[in-house]
Tab-separated table of C-alpha atoms in Angstrom:
chain	number	residue	atom	x	y	z
A	117	MET	CA	82.663	60.568	28.785
A	118	LEU	CA	85.915	62.880	29.724
A	119	PRO	CA	88.062	63.566	27.049
A	120	ALA	CA	91.685	61.735	27.509
A	121	SER	CA	94.587	63.843	29.079
A	122	GLY	CA	95.600	64.703	25.612
A	123	ASP	CA	92.910	66.341	24.202
A	124	LEU	CA	92.528	68.410	27.639
A	125	GLU	CA	95.879	69.818	26.537
A	126	MET	CA	94.533	70.790	23.201
A	127	GLU	CA	92.285	73.210	25.293
A	128	ARG	CA	95.099	74.395	27.524
A	129	VAL	CA	95.950	77.322	25.381
A	130	GLY	CA	93.698	80.627	26.106
A	131	ASP	CA	91.330	78.693	28.426
A	132	ASP	CA	91.783	81.408	30.820
A	133	GLY	CA	91.578	84.368	28.418
A	134	PRO	CA	94.163	85.689	26.026
A	135	LEU	CA	97.902	84.924	25.938
A	136	PRO	CA	99.919	87.540	27.381
A	137	ARG	CA	100.501	90.645	25.323
A	138	ARG	CA	103.856	90.334	23.207
A	139	GLN	CA	106.296	92.955	24.716
A	140	SER	CA	106.773	95.686	22.244
A	141	VAL	CA	108.730	98.885	22.287
A	142	ALA	CA	106.385	101.883	23.432
A	143	VAL	CA	105.782	104.783	20.583
A	144	ARG	CA	104.386	108.105	21.467
A	145	VAL	CA	102.666	109.728	18.768
A	146	GLY	CA	101.235	113.046	19.070
A	147	GLU	CA	101.953	115.871	21.512
A	148	GLY	CA	101.009	116.960	24.860
A	149	GLU	CA	97.717	115.673	26.569
A	150	ALA	CA	96.592	114.530	23.196
A	151	ALA	CA	99.677	112.165	22.443
A	152	ILE	CA	99.139	108.663	22.437
A	153	THR	CA	101.121	105.355	23.241
A	154	VAL	CA	101.253	102.557	20.999
A	155	GLY	CA	102.763	99.586	22.281
A	156	GLY	CA	104.909	98.633	25.595
A	157	GLY	CA	101.877	97.419	26.986
A	158	ALA	CA	99.520	100.406	26.477
A	159	PRO	CA	95.633	99.664	25.700
A	160	ILE	CA	95.575	98.489	22.122
A	161	VAL	CA	94.792	101.874	20.220
A	162	VAL	CA	91.943	102.283	17.738
A	163	GLN	CA	92.405	104.196	14.213
A	164	SER	CA	90.678	105.097	11.186
A	165	MET	CA	91.453	106.697	8.026
A	166	THR	CA	89.514	109.361	6.073
A	167	ASN	CA	88.248	108.915	2.780
A	168	THR	CA	87.487	112.454	1.877
A	169	ASP	CA	89.659	114.790	-0.571
A	170	THR	CA	92.291	115.772	1.582
A	171	ALA	CA	92.671	119.013	-0.149
A	172	ASP	CA	88.960	120.048	0.863
A	173	VAL	CA	89.993	121.471	4.413
A	174	GLU	CA	86.302	121.482	5.375
A	175	ALA	CA	84.928	118.299	4.654
A	176	THR	CA	88.308	116.393	6.001
A	177	ALA	CA	88.501	118.072	9.195
A	178	SER	CA	84.838	117.646	9.636
A	179	GLN	CA	85.308	113.564	8.892
A	180	ILE	CA	88.378	113.515	11.358
A	181	ALA	CA	86.127	115.284	14.005
A	182	ALA	CA	83.531	112.923	13.617
A	183	LEU	CA	85.818	109.730	13.620
A	184	ALA	CA	87.521	111.138	16.653
A	185	LYS	CA	84.051	111.920	18.482
A	186	ALA	CA	83.253	108.230	17.642
A	187	GLY	CA	86.158	106.979	19.244
A	188	SER	CA	89.133	106.955	16.764
A	189	GLU	CA	92.352	107.604	18.800
A	190	MET	CA	94.379	108.671	15.786
A	191	VAL	CA	92.930	109.527	12.252
A	192	ARG	CA	95.395	108.964	8.967
A	193	ILE	CA	94.717	111.217	6.039
A	194	THR	CA	95.820	110.857	2.308
A	195	VAL	CA	98.549	113.337	1.111
A	196	ASP	CA	98.978	112.232	-2.262
A	197	ARG	CA	99.687	115.769	-4.188
A	198	ALA	CA	100.703	119.299	-3.811
A	199	ASP	CA	97.326	120.517	-2.733
A	200	ALA	CA	96.693	117.999	-0.464
A	201	ALA	CA	100.040	118.554	1.559
A	202	ALA	CA	99.270	122.488	1.437
A	203	ALA	CA	95.930	121.682	3.307
A	204	VAL	CA	97.019	119.781	6.135
A	205	PRO	CA	98.242	122.600	8.149
A	206	HIS	CA	94.724	124.377	7.838
A	207	ILE	CA	93.046	120.956	8.326
A	208	HIS	CA	95.416	121.015	11.806
A	209	ASP	CA	94.082	124.384	12.387
A	210	ARG	CA	90.566	123.848	12.057
A	211	LEU	CA	90.705	121.065	14.225
A	212	SER	CA	92.395	122.991	17.009
A	213	LYS	CA	90.055	125.449	16.627
A	214	ILE	CA	87.170	122.770	17.645
A	215	GLY	CA	89.418	121.313	20.576
A	216	CYS	CA	89.890	118.138	18.305
A	217	ARG	CA	93.406	117.121	19.256
A	218	VAL	CA	93.407	113.665	17.656
A	219	PRO	CA	97.137	112.675	16.493
A	220	LEU	CA	97.121	112.919	12.667
A	221	ILE	CA	99.090	110.462	10.444
A	222	GLY	CA	99.979	111.455	7.021
A	223	ASP	CA	99.627	108.735	4.387
A	224	PHE	CA	102.593	109.071	1.562
A	225	HIS	CA	103.124	106.899	-1.685
A	226	TYR	CA	105.230	107.583	-4.662
A	227	ILE	CA	106.042	111.384	-3.962
A	228	GLY	CA	106.098	111.611	-0.253
A	229	HIS	CA	109.999	112.555	0.155
A	230	LYS	CA	109.011	115.604	-2.463
A	231	LEU	CA	105.613	116.640	-0.744
A	232	LEU	CA	107.622	116.786	2.670
A	233	ALA	CA	110.328	118.843	1.240
A	234	ASP	CA	107.951	121.270	-0.610
A	235	HIS	CA	105.466	121.711	2.357
A	236	PRO	CA	107.502	121.785	5.614
A	237	SER	CA	104.105	123.051	7.286
A	238	CYS	CA	102.774	119.865	6.620
A	239	ALA	CA	105.844	117.939	7.761
A	240	GLN	CA	105.338	119.630	11.002
A	241	ALA	CA	101.568	119.649	11.292
A	242	LEU	CA	101.196	116.198	11.065
A	243	ASP	CA	102.016	113.724	14.185
A	244	LYS	CA	103.095	110.510	12.227
A	245	TYR	CA	103.938	109.652	8.677
A	246	ARG	CA	103.192	106.240	7.336
A	247	ILE	CA	105.601	104.892	4.250
A	248	ASN	CA	105.089	101.763	2.377
A	249	PRO	CA	108.328	100.530	1.176
A	250	GLY	CA	106.833	99.096	-2.008
A	251	ASN	CA	106.516	102.332	-3.503
A	252	VAL	CA	108.414	105.039	-1.655
A	253	GLY	CA	110.760	105.097	-4.828
A	254	PHE	CA	112.163	102.226	-7.565
A	255	LYS	CA	115.636	101.485	-8.488
A	256	ASP	CA	118.491	103.861	-7.192
A	257	LYS	CA	116.220	106.234	-6.097
A	258	LYS	CA	114.380	103.898	-3.359
A	259	ASP	CA	116.810	104.372	-0.737
A	260	ARG	CA	117.770	107.684	-1.220
A	261	GLN	CA	113.946	108.946	-1.245
A	262	PHE	CA	113.152	106.634	1.948
A	263	GLY	CA	116.139	108.337	3.783
A	264	PHE	CA	114.661	111.839	3.349
A	265	ILE	CA	111.446	110.662	4.616
A	266	ILE	CA	113.276	109.255	7.407
A	267	GLU	CA	115.185	112.160	7.939
A	268	THR	CA	112.457	114.571	7.864
A	269	ALA	CA	110.728	112.619	10.828
A	270	LEU	CA	114.013	112.920	12.659
A	271	ARG	CA	114.079	116.720	12.055
A	272	PHE	CA	110.186	117.297	13.287
A	273	GLY	CA	110.397	114.646	15.899
A	274	LYS	CA	107.667	112.434	14.140
A	275	ALA	CA	106.891	108.630	14.281
A	276	VAL	CA	106.629	106.687	11.254
A	277	ARG	CA	104.916	103.519	10.371
A	278	ILE	CA	106.454	101.304	7.985
A	279	GLY	CA	103.612	99.988	6.226
A	280	VAL	CA	103.942	96.971	3.800
A	281	ASN	CA	101.056	95.948	1.676
A	282	TRP	CA	100.809	92.692	-0.278
A	283	GLY	CA	99.216	94.637	-3.172
A	284	SER	CA	102.313	96.914	-3.546
A	285	LEU	CA	104.980	94.819	-2.289
A	286	ASP	CA	108.601	95.151	-3.231
A	287	GLN	CA	108.818	93.468	-6.347
A	288	GLU	CA	112.620	93.409	-6.420
A	289	LEU	CA	112.843	91.953	-3.037
A	290	LEU	CA	110.302	89.257	-4.067
A	291	THR	CA	111.522	88.272	-7.138
A	292	ALA	CA	115.081	87.524	-5.505
A	293	LEU	CA	113.405	85.553	-3.088
A	294	MET	CA	111.224	83.444	-5.529
A	295	ASP	CA	114.558	83.160	-7.350
A	296	GLN	CA	116.107	81.812	-4.171
A	297	ASN	CA	113.350	79.900	-3.470
A	298	ALA	CA	113.100	78.036	-6.843
A	299	ARG	CA	116.872	76.943	-6.386
A	300	GLN	CA	116.355	75.031	-3.353
A	301	ALA	CA	116.199	71.513	-3.303
A	302	SER	CA	112.807	71.523	-1.354
A	303	SER	CA	110.734	74.658	-2.315
A	304	GLN	CA	108.117	76.785	-0.629
A	305	PRO	CA	104.662	77.240	-1.587
A	306	ALA	CA	104.459	80.855	-3.555
A	307	GLY	CA	102.334	81.956	-0.650
A	308	ALA	CA	104.860	81.335	1.947
A	309	VAL	CA	107.731	83.228	-0.023
A	310	MET	CA	105.248	86.236	-0.262
A	311	ARG	CA	104.653	86.356	3.251
A	312	GLU	CA	108.538	86.078	3.906
A	313	ALA	CA	108.777	88.927	1.324
A	314	MET	CA	106.392	90.782	3.316
A	315	VAL	CA	108.238	90.202	6.583
A	316	GLN	CA	111.630	90.914	5.259
A	317	SER	CA	110.481	94.235	3.555
A	318	ALA	CA	109.037	95.580	7.189
A	319	LEU	CA	112.596	94.586	8.782
A	320	ILE	CA	114.771	95.790	6.232
A	321	SER	CA	113.383	99.042	5.929
A	322	ALA	CA	113.081	99.381	9.835
A	323	SER	CA	116.779	98.629	10.008
A	324	ARG	CA	117.559	101.366	7.206
A	325	ALA	CA	115.457	103.593	9.397
A	326	ALA	CA	117.444	102.608	12.318
A	327	ASP	CA	120.719	103.144	10.439
A	328	ILE	CA	119.658	106.888	9.697
A	329	GLY	CA	119.239	107.299	13.388
A	330	LEU	CA	115.440	106.759	13.752
A	331	PRO	CA	115.120	105.023	17.045
A	332	LYS	CA	112.783	102.159	17.762
A	333	ASN	CA	110.508	104.114	20.016
A	334	ARG	CA	109.589	106.294	16.659
A	335	ILE	CA	109.117	103.312	14.471
A	336	ILE	CA	105.733	101.058	14.131
A	337	LEU	CA	105.619	98.296	11.422
A	338	SER	CA	102.454	96.503	9.578
A	339	ALA	CA	102.069	94.103	6.983
A	340	LYS	CA	98.817	94.073	5.804
A	341	VAL	CA	97.068	91.695	3.213
A	342	SER	CA	93.067	90.838	2.293
A	343	ASP	CA	93.233	87.228	2.999
A	344	VAL	CA	92.771	85.951	6.503
A	345	GLN	CA	94.965	82.954	6.613
A	346	HIS	CA	97.815	84.679	5.090
A	347	LEU	CA	97.445	87.917	7.630
A	348	ILE	CA	97.338	85.410	10.768
A	349	ALA	CA	100.461	83.728	9.256
A	350	VAL	CA	102.404	86.718	8.452
A	351	TYR	CA	101.912	88.747	11.789
A	352	ARG	CA	102.968	85.312	13.363
A	353	ASN	CA	106.204	85.518	11.515
A	354	LEU	CA	106.964	89.312	12.285
A	355	ALA	CA	106.036	89.081	15.850
A	356	ARG	CA	108.459	86.317	16.314
A	357	ARG	CA	111.388	88.276	14.695
A	358	THR	CA	111.037	91.561	16.158
A	359	ASP	CA	109.765	93.822	19.000
A	360	TYR	CA	108.749	96.746	17.077
A	361	ALA	CA	105.019	97.953	17.910
A	362	LEU	CA	102.799	96.300	15.294
A	363	HIS	CA	99.686	97.764	13.525
A	364	LEU	CA	97.165	95.269	12.632
A	365	GLY	CA	94.407	95.623	9.745
A	366	LEU	CA	93.194	93.464	7.386
A	367	THR	CA	93.551	95.671	4.052
A	368	GLU	CA	90.644	95.824	1.637
A	369	ALA	CA	88.619	93.698	3.822
A	370	GLY	CA	85.530	94.515	1.989
A	371	MET	CA	81.596	95.754	2.536
A	372	GLY	CA	79.220	95.286	5.326
A	373	SER	CA	79.232	91.953	7.083
A	374	LYS	CA	81.695	90.228	4.920
A	375	GLY	CA	84.585	92.863	6.051
A	376	ILE	CA	83.662	92.683	9.691
A	377	VAL	CA	83.796	89.182	9.858
A	378	ALA	CA	86.868	88.892	7.963
A	379	SER	CA	88.617	91.577	10.036
A	380	SER	CA	87.068	90.520	13.366
A	381	VAL	CA	88.210	87.032	12.588
A	382	ALA	CA	91.890	87.714	11.650
A	383	MET	CA	92.733	90.187	14.356
A	384	GLY	CA	90.601	88.612	16.853
A	385	ILE	CA	92.710	85.489	16.364
A	386	LEU	CA	96.156	87.425	16.395
A	387	LEU	CA	94.961	89.709	19.545
A	388	GLN	CA	94.094	86.570	21.222
A	389	GLU	CA	97.705	85.273	20.590
A	390	GLY	CA	99.044	88.662	22.220
A	391	ILE	CA	99.808	90.179	18.876
A	392	GLY	CA	98.882	93.769	17.837
A	393	ASP	CA	99.335	97.393	19.502
A	394	THR	CA	97.077	99.320	17.382
A	395	VAL	CA	94.010	98.339	15.128
A	396	ARG	CA	92.039	99.476	12.050
A	397	VAL	CA	88.821	97.739	10.569
A	398	SER	CA	89.317	98.711	6.844
A	399	LEU	CA	85.745	98.707	5.986
A	400	THR	CA	84.390	99.586	2.275
A	401	PRO	CA	81.456	102.107	3.121
A	402	GLU	CA	78.104	102.207	1.408
A	403	PRO	CA	77.781	104.953	-1.078
A	404	GLY	CA	77.348	107.973	1.413
A	405	GLY	CA	77.713	105.385	4.333
A	406	ASP	CA	79.019	106.505	7.660
A	407	ARG	CA	82.714	106.347	8.072
A	408	THR	CA	82.582	106.076	11.730
A	409	LEU	CA	81.154	102.127	11.456
A	410	GLU	CA	84.861	100.972	11.199
A	411	VAL	CA	85.372	102.688	14.588
A	412	ALA	CA	82.696	101.179	16.082
A	413	VAL	CA	83.420	97.855	14.866
A	414	ALA	CA	86.995	97.972	15.746
A	415	GLN	CA	85.630	99.058	19.676
A	416	GLU	CA	83.457	96.299	19.681
A	417	LEU	CA	86.104	93.458	18.588
A	418	LEU	CA	88.222	95.050	21.425
A	419	GLN	CA	85.573	95.268	24.143
A	420	THR	CA	83.824	92.146	22.955
A	421	MET	CA	86.969	90.275	23.624
A	422	GLY	CA	88.135	92.141	26.982
A	423	PHE	CA	90.739	94.017	26.162
A	424	ARG	CA	89.204	97.607	26.488
A	425	THR	CA	85.815	98.880	27.608
A	426	PHE	CA	84.355	101.840	25.277
A	427	VAL	CA	80.533	102.076	25.969
A	428	PRO	CA	78.256	100.148	28.365
A	429	LEU	CA	77.244	96.824	26.352
A	430	VAL	CA	73.613	95.774	25.816
A	431	ALA	CA	72.810	92.368	25.538
A	432	ALA	CA	69.939	91.512	23.663
A	433	CYS	CA	68.173	87.999	22.436
A	434	PRO	CA	68.165	86.968	18.728
A	435	GLY	CA	64.526	86.703	18.990
A	436	CYS	CA	62.360	83.525	17.787
A	437	GLY	CA	58.994	82.085	17.212
A	438	ARG	CA	58.153	83.154	20.758
A	439	THR	CA	58.770	86.783	20.184
A	440	THR	CA	56.782	87.930	17.113
A	441	SER	CA	56.438	91.351	18.490
A	442	THR	CA	59.122	93.714	17.652
A	443	VAL	CA	58.715	95.677	20.696
A	444	PHE	CA	62.134	93.959	22.209
A	445	GLN	CA	64.368	94.623	18.790
A	446	GLU	CA	63.127	98.320	18.968
A	447	LEU	CA	64.103	98.892	22.607
A	448	ALA	CA	67.272	97.294	21.938
A	449	ARG	CA	68.328	99.331	18.830
A	450	ASP	CA	66.898	102.388	20.669
A	451	ILE	CA	68.834	101.852	23.923
A	452	GLN	CA	71.984	101.259	22.043
A	453	ALA	CA	71.758	103.900	19.639
A	454	HIS	CA	71.197	106.208	22.826
A	455	ILE	CA	73.940	105.195	24.497
A	456	ARG	CA	76.429	105.629	21.657
A	457	ASP	CA	75.058	109.051	21.043
A	458	SER	CA	75.286	110.023	24.281
A	459	MET	CA	79.047	108.379	25.318
A	460	PRO	CA	80.874	111.807	24.399
A	461	LEU	CA	78.854	113.801	27.342
A	462	TRP	CA	78.542	110.821	29.326
A	463	ARG	CA	82.120	109.789	29.248
A	464	ALA	CA	82.856	113.129	30.889
A	465	ARG	CA	80.051	113.321	33.409
A	466	TYR	CA	79.873	109.879	34.561
A	467	PRO	CA	83.614	108.258	35.066
A	468	GLY	CA	83.287	104.439	34.845
A	469	ILE	CA	80.109	104.216	32.756
A	470	GLU	CA	81.972	102.119	29.986
A	471	ALA	CA	81.473	99.027	32.799
A	472	LEU	CA	78.062	99.083	32.407
A	473	ASN	CA	76.108	95.942	31.177
A	474	ILE	CA	72.237	96.316	30.206
A	475	ALA	CA	70.196	93.763	28.982
A	476	VAL	CA	66.988	93.557	26.819
A	477	MET	CA	65.242	90.649	26.484
A	478	GLY	CA	62.214	89.272	24.343
A	479	CYS	CA	60.445	86.691	26.584
A	480	ILE	CA	60.402	84.470	29.559
A	481	VAL	CA	62.497	81.519	28.684
A	482	ASN	CA	65.952	83.286	29.220
A	483	GLY	CA	64.853	86.743	29.587
A	484	PRO	CA	64.612	86.766	33.903
A	485	GLY	CA	67.777	85.171	33.956
A	486	GLU	CA	69.556	87.265	31.590
A	487	SER	CA	68.409	90.549	33.081
A	488	LYS	CA	69.417	89.177	36.408
A	489	HIS	CA	73.381	88.851	35.127
A	490	ALA	CA	73.378	92.425	33.918
A	491	ASP	CA	73.522	95.581	35.756
A	492	ILE	CA	70.347	96.548	34.607
A	493	GLY	CA	67.487	94.674	32.439
A	494	ILE	CA	64.542	94.250	31.350
A	495	SER	CA	62.440	91.156	30.223
A	496	LEU	CA	59.615	91.778	27.411
A	497	PRO	CA	56.705	89.662	27.264
A	498	GLY	CA	56.425	86.993	24.327
A	499	THR	CA	53.999	85.720	22.371
A	500	GLY	CA	51.035	84.630	24.219
A	501	GLU	CA	52.700	85.694	27.553
A	502	THR	CA	51.151	88.165	30.261
A	503	PRO	CA	51.795	91.537	29.063
A	504	ALA	CA	54.253	92.756	31.779
A	505	ALA	CA	57.826	93.347	31.818
A	506	PRO	CA	59.936	92.906	34.903
A	507	VAL	CA	62.926	95.291	35.255
A	508	PHE	CA	65.930	94.001	37.367
A	509	ILE	CA	68.551	96.257	39.126
A	510	ASN	CA	71.948	94.383	40.401
A	511	GLY	CA	70.048	91.047	40.152
A	512	GLN	CA	66.941	92.074	42.096
A	513	LYS	CA	63.524	92.722	40.408
A	514	VAL	CA	62.696	96.649	41.363
A	515	THR	CA	59.447	96.862	39.219
A	516	THR	CA	57.148	95.758	36.523
A	517	LEU	CA	56.333	97.621	33.396
A	518	ARG	CA	52.893	97.371	31.721
A	519	GLY	CA	51.281	99.265	28.987
A	520	ASN	CA	52.285	100.920	25.864
A	521	LYS	CA	54.943	103.063	27.148
A	522	ILE	CA	57.176	100.476	28.295
A	523	ALA	CA	60.284	101.706	26.038
A	524	ALA	CA	59.959	105.333	27.425
A	525	GLU	CA	59.816	104.306	31.051
A	526	PHE	CA	62.573	101.666	30.756
A	527	ARG	CA	64.846	104.581	29.221
A	528	GLN	CA	64.037	106.743	31.939
A	529	ILE	CA	64.870	103.886	34.816
A	530	VAL	CA	68.327	103.357	32.815
A	531	GLU	CA	69.044	107.297	32.977
A	532	GLY	CA	68.057	107.351	36.409
A	533	TYR	CA	70.594	103.963	37.420
A	534	ILE	CA	73.251	106.127	35.310
A	535	ASP	CA	73.019	109.288	37.329
A	536	ARG	CA	72.919	107.260	40.832
A	537	ARG	CA	75.731	105.118	40.405
A	538	PHE	CA	77.968	106.896	38.211
A	539	GLY	CA	77.119	110.438	39.155
A	540	GLY	CA	78.350	110.310	42.435
A	541	ASP	CA	77.345	113.571	44.614
A	542	LYS	CA	76.516	115.460	41.239
A	543	GLU	CA	72.954	116.641	40.975
A	544	SER	CA	70.563	114.594	39.127
A	545	HIS	CA	70.805	115.272	35.069
A	546	GLY	CA	67.524	113.843	34.414
């Protein structure tokens, strides 16, 4: 039975894809060909942050380069003390020598005004400053120290992110709003007041920066919390009240699947509503884990939702009782890893390769059909099936692989297809 017309209306929003992007002011971060545009309708930017000691020039430059290679289009570094500030220009020079031009963001808390004053070479080497209005200063020093950082950004021609965080929210503002709420006949829940304090903190700080002379096209705002529902609510509120470019991120998202799921849900909803100009997935890494995972997750979030393409997609079935062999799992894993490892070279050699779709399926139920929908796909035999693996290219069966070298042969077919389709008139690269 068809739903009533009222029920159909409930499904209207987003039924043809995401809502139109929120109109925001474009911000240019960086210089020359390496500059990145945030907002203003530009593609949603992926960024990340190092977790090295910034004073360790070699380790920090190495991690920045790895993050940039993985696809981070801006990288933030902690500048928390004199040794870190002194290291920044050396990190910048080290990256330049290896051809890594990714814009660098300096993360300042508590003594940022002093570090920028004492280390002008640090102020010059960075491409953007991140300021937290909740801890830029306290009492009568707050406005003065905030103002100095803004004036420094003006002097060196840098962009600024005013980043509010609920873990370090301006307590004077929050207390004033709580007192005001308590006096009202119909008071709001504490969570709503906290969210309003976050929005006001960002907007008041942006207004102060504008009064000092920093234009809108040099300011990005963020308001991060670690609770999914609060994050969605605060960004919806912020997006309604300003056209500043917005940075999205669920702060302290957590480790592993928890952090990935929470970040994807929160930012996915906002992105679907057209909110967000740049994103970071703030994952807690495993001890000694790979920091670039958060870049991969951010890219996959944007690509899965259809906002950008970064790497060829590999569709693979989850497996069931028909697929007791691990061959298709291993092949899907190996193909996906090979693609991600090869992308820095392939991106330059094969323009447009990001749009490639590959299917690695495990049995005859959905395997042939799914493989036909992909640009190139393989349907491996399931438990008890004939040990044969048909390969489909552009919807047509081209060959059937057999034996114990199916994985290696399919990989060769994939590479040949890539070279023919995306290599143009270039010689075959094997």
